PDB file of C-alpha atoms in Angstrom:
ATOM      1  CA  UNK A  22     215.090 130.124  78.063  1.00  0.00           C
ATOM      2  CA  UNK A  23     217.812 132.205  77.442  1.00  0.00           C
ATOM      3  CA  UNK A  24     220.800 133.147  74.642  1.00  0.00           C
ATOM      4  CA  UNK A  25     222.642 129.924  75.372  1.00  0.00           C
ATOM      5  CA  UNK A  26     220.058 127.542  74.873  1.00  0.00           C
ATOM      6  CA  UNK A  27     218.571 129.293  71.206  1.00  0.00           C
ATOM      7  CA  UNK A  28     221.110 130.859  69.820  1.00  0.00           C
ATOM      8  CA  UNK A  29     220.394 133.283  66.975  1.00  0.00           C
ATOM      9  CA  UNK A  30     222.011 133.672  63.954  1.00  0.00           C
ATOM     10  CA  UNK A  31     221.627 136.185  61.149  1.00  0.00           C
ATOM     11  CA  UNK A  32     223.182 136.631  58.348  1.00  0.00           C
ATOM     12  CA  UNK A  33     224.544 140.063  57.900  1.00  0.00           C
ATOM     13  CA  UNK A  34     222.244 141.028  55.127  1.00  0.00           C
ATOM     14  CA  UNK A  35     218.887 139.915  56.275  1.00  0.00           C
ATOM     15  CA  UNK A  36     216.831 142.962  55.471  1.00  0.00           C
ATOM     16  CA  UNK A  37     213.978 141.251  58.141  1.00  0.00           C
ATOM     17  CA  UNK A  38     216.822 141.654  60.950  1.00  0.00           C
ATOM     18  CA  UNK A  39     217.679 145.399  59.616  1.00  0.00           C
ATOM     19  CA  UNK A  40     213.697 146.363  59.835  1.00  0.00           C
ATOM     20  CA  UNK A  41     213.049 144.850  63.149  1.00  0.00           C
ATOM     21  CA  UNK A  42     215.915 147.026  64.525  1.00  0.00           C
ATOM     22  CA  UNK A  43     214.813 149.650  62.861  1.00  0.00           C
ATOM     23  CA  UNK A  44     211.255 149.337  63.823  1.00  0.00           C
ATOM     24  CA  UNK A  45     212.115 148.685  67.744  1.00  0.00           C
ATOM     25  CA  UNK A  46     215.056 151.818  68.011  1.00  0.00           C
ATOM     26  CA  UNK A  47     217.611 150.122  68.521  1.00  0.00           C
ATOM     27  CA  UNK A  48     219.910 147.171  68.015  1.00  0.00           C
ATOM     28  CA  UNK A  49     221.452 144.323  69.751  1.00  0.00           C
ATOM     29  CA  UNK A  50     224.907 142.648  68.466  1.00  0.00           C
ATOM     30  CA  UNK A  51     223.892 139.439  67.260  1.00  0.00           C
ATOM     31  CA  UNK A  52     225.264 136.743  69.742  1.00  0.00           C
ATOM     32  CA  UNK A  53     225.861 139.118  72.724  1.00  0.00           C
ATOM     33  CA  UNK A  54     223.838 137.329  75.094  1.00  0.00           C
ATOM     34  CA  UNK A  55     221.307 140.180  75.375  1.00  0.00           C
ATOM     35  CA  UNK A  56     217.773 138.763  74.969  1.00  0.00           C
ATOM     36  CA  UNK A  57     214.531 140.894  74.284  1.00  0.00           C
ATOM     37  CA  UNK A  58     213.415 139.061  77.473  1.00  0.00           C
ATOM     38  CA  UNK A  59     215.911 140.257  79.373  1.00  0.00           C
ATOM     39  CA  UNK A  60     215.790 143.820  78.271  1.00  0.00           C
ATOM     40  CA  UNK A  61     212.187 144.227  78.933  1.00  0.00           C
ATOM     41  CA  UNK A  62     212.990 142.856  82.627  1.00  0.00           C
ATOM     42  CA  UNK A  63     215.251 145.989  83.035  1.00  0.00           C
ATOM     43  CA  UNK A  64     212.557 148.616  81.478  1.00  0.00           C
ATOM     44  CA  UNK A  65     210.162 147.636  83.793  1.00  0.00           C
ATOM     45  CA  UNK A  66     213.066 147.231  86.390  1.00  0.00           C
ATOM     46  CA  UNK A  67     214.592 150.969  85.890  1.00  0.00           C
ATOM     47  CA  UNK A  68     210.518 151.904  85.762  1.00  0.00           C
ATOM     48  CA  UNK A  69     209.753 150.449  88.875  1.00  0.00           C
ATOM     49  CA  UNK A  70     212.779 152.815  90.636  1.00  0.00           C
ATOM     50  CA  UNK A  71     211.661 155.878  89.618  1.00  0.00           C
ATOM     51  CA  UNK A  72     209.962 158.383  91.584  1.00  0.00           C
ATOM     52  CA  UNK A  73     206.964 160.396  90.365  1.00  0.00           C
ATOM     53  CA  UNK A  74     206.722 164.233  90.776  1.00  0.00           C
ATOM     54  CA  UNK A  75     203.724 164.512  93.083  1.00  0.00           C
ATOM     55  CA  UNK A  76     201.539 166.817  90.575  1.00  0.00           C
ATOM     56  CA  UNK A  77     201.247 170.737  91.402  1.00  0.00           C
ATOM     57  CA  UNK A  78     198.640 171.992  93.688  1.00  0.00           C
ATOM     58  CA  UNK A  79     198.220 175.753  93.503  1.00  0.00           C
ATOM     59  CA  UNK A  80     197.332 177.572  96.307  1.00  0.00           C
ATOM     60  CA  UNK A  81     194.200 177.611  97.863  1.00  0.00           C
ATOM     61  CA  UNK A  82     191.695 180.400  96.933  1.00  0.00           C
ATOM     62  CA  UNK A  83     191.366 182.209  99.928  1.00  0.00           C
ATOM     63  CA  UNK A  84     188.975 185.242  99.157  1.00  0.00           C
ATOM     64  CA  UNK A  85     187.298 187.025 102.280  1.00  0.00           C
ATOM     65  CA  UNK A  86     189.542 189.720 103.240  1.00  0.00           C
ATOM     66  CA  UNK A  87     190.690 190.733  99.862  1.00  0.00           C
ATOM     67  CA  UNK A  88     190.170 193.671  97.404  1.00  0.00           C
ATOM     68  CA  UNK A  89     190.982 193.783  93.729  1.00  0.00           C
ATOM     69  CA  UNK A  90     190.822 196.381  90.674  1.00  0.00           C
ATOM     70  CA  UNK A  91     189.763 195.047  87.220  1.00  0.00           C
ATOM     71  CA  UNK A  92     192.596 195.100  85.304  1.00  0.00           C
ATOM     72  CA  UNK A  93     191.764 193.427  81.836  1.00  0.00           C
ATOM     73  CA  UNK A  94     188.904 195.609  80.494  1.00  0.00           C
ATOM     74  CA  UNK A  95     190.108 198.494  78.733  1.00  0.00           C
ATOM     75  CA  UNK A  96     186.739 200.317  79.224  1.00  0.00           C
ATOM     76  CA  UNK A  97     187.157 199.731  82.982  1.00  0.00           C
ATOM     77  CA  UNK A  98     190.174 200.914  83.440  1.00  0.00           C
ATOM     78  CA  UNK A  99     189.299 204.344  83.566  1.00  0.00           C
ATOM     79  CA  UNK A 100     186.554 204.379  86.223  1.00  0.00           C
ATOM     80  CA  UNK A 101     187.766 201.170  88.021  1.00  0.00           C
ATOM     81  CA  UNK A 102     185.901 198.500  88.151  1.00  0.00           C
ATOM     82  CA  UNK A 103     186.273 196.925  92.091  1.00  0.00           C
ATOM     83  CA  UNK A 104     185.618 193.908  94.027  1.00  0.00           C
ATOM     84  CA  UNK A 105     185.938 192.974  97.989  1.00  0.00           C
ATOM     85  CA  UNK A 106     185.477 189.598  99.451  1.00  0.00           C
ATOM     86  CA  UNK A 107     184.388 189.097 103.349  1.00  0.00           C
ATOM     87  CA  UNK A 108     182.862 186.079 105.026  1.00  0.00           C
ATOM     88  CA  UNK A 109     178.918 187.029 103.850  1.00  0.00           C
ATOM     89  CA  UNK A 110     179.900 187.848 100.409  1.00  0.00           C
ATOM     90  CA  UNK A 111     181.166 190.334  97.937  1.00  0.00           C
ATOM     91  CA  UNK A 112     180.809 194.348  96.832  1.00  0.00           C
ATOM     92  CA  UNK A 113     182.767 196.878  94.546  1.00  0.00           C
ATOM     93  CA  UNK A 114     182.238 199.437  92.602  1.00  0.00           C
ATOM     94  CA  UNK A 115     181.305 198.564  88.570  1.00  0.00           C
ATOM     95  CA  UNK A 116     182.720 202.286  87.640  1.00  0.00           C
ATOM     96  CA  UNK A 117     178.960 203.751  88.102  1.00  0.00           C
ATOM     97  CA  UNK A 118     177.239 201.872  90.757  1.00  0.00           C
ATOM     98  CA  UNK A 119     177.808 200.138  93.754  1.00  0.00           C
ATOM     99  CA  UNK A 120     176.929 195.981  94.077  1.00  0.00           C
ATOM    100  CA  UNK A 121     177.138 193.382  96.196  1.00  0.00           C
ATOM    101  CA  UNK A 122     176.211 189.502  96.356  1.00  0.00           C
ATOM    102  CA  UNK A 123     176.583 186.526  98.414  1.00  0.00           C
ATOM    103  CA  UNK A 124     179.508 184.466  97.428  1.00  0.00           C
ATOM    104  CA  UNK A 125     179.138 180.257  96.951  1.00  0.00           C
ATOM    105  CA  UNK A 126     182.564 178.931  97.280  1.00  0.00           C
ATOM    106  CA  UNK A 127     184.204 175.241  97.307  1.00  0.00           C
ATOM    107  CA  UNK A 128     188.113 174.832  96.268  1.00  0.00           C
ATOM    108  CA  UNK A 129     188.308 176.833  93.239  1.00  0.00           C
ATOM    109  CA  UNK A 130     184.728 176.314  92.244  1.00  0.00           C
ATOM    110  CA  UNK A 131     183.257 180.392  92.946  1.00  0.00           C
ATOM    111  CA  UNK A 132     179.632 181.121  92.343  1.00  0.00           C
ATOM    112  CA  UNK A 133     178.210 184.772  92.690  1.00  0.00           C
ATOM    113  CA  UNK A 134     174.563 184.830  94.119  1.00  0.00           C
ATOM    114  CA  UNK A 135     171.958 187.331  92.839  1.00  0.00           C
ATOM    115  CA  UNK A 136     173.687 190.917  92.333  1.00  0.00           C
ATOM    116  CA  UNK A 137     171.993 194.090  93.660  1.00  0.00           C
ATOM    117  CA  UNK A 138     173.147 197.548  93.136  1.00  0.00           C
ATOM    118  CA  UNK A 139     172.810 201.171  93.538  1.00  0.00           C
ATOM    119  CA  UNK A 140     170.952 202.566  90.817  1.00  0.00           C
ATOM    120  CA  UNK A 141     172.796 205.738  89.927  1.00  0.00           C
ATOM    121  CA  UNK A 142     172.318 206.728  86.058  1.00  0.00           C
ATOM    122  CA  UNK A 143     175.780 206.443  84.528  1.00  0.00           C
ATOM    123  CA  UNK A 144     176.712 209.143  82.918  1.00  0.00           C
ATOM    124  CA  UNK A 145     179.186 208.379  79.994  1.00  0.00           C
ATOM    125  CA  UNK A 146     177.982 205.258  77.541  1.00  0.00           C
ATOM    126  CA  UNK A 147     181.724 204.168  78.602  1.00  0.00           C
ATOM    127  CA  UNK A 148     180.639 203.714  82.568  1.00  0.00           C
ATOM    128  CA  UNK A 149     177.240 201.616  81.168  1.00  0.00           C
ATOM    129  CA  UNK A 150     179.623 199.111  79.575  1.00  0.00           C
ATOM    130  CA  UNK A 151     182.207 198.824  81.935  1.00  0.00           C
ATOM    131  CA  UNK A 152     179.156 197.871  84.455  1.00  0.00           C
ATOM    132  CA  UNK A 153     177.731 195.548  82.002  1.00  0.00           C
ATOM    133  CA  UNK A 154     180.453 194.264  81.540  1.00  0.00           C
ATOM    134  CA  UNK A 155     181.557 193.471  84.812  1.00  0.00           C
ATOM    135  CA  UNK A 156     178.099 192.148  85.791  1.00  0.00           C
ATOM    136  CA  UNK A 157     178.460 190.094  82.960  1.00  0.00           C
ATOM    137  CA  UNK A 158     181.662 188.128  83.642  1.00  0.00           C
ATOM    138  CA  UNK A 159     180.508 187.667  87.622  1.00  0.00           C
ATOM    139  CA  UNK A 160     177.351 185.949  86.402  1.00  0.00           C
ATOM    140  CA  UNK A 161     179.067 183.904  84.489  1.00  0.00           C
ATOM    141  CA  UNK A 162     181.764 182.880  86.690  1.00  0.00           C
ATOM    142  CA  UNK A 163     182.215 179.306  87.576  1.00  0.00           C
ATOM    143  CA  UNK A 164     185.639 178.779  88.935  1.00  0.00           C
ATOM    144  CA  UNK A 165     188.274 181.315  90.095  1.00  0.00           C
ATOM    145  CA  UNK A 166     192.015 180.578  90.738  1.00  0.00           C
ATOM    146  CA  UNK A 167     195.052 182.613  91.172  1.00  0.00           C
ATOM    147  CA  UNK A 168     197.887 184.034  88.671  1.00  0.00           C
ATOM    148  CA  UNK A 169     200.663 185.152  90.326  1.00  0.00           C
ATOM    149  CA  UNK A 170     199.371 188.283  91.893  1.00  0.00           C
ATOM    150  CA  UNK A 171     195.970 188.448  90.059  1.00  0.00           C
ATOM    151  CA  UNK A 172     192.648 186.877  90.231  1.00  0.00           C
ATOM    152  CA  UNK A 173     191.481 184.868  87.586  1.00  0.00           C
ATOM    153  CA  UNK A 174     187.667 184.128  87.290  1.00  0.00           C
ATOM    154  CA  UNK A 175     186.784 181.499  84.771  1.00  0.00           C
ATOM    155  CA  UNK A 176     184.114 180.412  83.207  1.00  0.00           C
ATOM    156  CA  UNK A 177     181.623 176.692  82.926  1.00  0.00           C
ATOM    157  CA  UNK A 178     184.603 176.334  79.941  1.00  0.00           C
ATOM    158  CA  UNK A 179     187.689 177.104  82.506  1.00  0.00           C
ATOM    159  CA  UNK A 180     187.564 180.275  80.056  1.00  0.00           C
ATOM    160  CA  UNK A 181     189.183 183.367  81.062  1.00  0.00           C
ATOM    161  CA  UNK A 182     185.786 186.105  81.928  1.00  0.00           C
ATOM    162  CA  UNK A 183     187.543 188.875  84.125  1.00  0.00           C
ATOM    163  CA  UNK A 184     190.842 188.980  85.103  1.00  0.00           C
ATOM    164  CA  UNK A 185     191.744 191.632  88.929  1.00  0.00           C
ATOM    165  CA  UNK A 186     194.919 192.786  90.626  1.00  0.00           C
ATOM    166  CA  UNK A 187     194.892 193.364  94.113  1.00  0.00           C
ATOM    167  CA  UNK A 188     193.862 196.552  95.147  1.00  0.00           C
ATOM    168  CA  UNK A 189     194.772 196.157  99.263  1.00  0.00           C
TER     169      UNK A 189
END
């Protein structure tokens, strides 16, 4: 069916007609030939033509080899909290002790293994939190990813735990 074979008439005042433009966005001159038929062919049409944006990957987290300095801590700053990736695992300094872990890694998905340390008494209340603190956010790291030139870990929430620069 088409325009020619039911025509449509309105009268100029219908206040149906006005609303159903209204309600759709737009209007059609009465008697143009333009059918809703026909207009819905060339949505899907001009649809059909366009290309999607194939969706963002970010890099790939490639850890071993690198060394960072925890940078979002204010306590930490000050006795620099570190952490070093190689192939076995991972080690730094929590700004009194030493650590180190093994290092479960898939994608973006990061999991730090049991952490050891050395077992130096810190000796400012200041160097105690900043190594609680970073013990803290590796245990309960879930994913990591990068920002720019920083390391993000994240938590089972995708929630922001510790946040390093690179330090090589």
């Amino acid at each position: 069916m088409d325009a020619a074979e039911h025509p449509r008439t309105c009268p100029a005042g219908d206040a149906s007609e006005l609303h159903r433009r209204r309600r759709v966005g737009f209007s059609v001159p009465v008697g143009s030939g333009v059918t809703v038929r026909s207009l819905v062919a060339l949505l899907f049409f001009a649809a059909a033509c366009a290309t999607a944006e194939p969706p963002q990957q970010d890099a790939p987290i490639h850890l071993a080899g690198t060394s960072w300095q925890r940078v979002d801590d204010e306590i930490a700053n000050p006795h620099g909290a570190t952490m070093a990736f190689t192939e076995r695992g991972a080690s730094g300094y929590t700004g009194c002790n030493r650590w180190f872990t093994s290092v479960t890694q898939d994608g973006e998905a990061l999991r730090f293994g049991d952490i050891g340390m050395t077992r130096v008494a810190c000796q400012t209340g200041m160097q105690a939190a900043t190594e609680r603190n970073l013990i803290e956010a590796l245990n309960a790291t879930r994913y990591a990813h990068y920002d720019e030139d920083a390391l993000v870990l994240l938590d089972e929430r995708q929630q922001q735990v510790a946040r390093f620069h690179r330090a090589d």
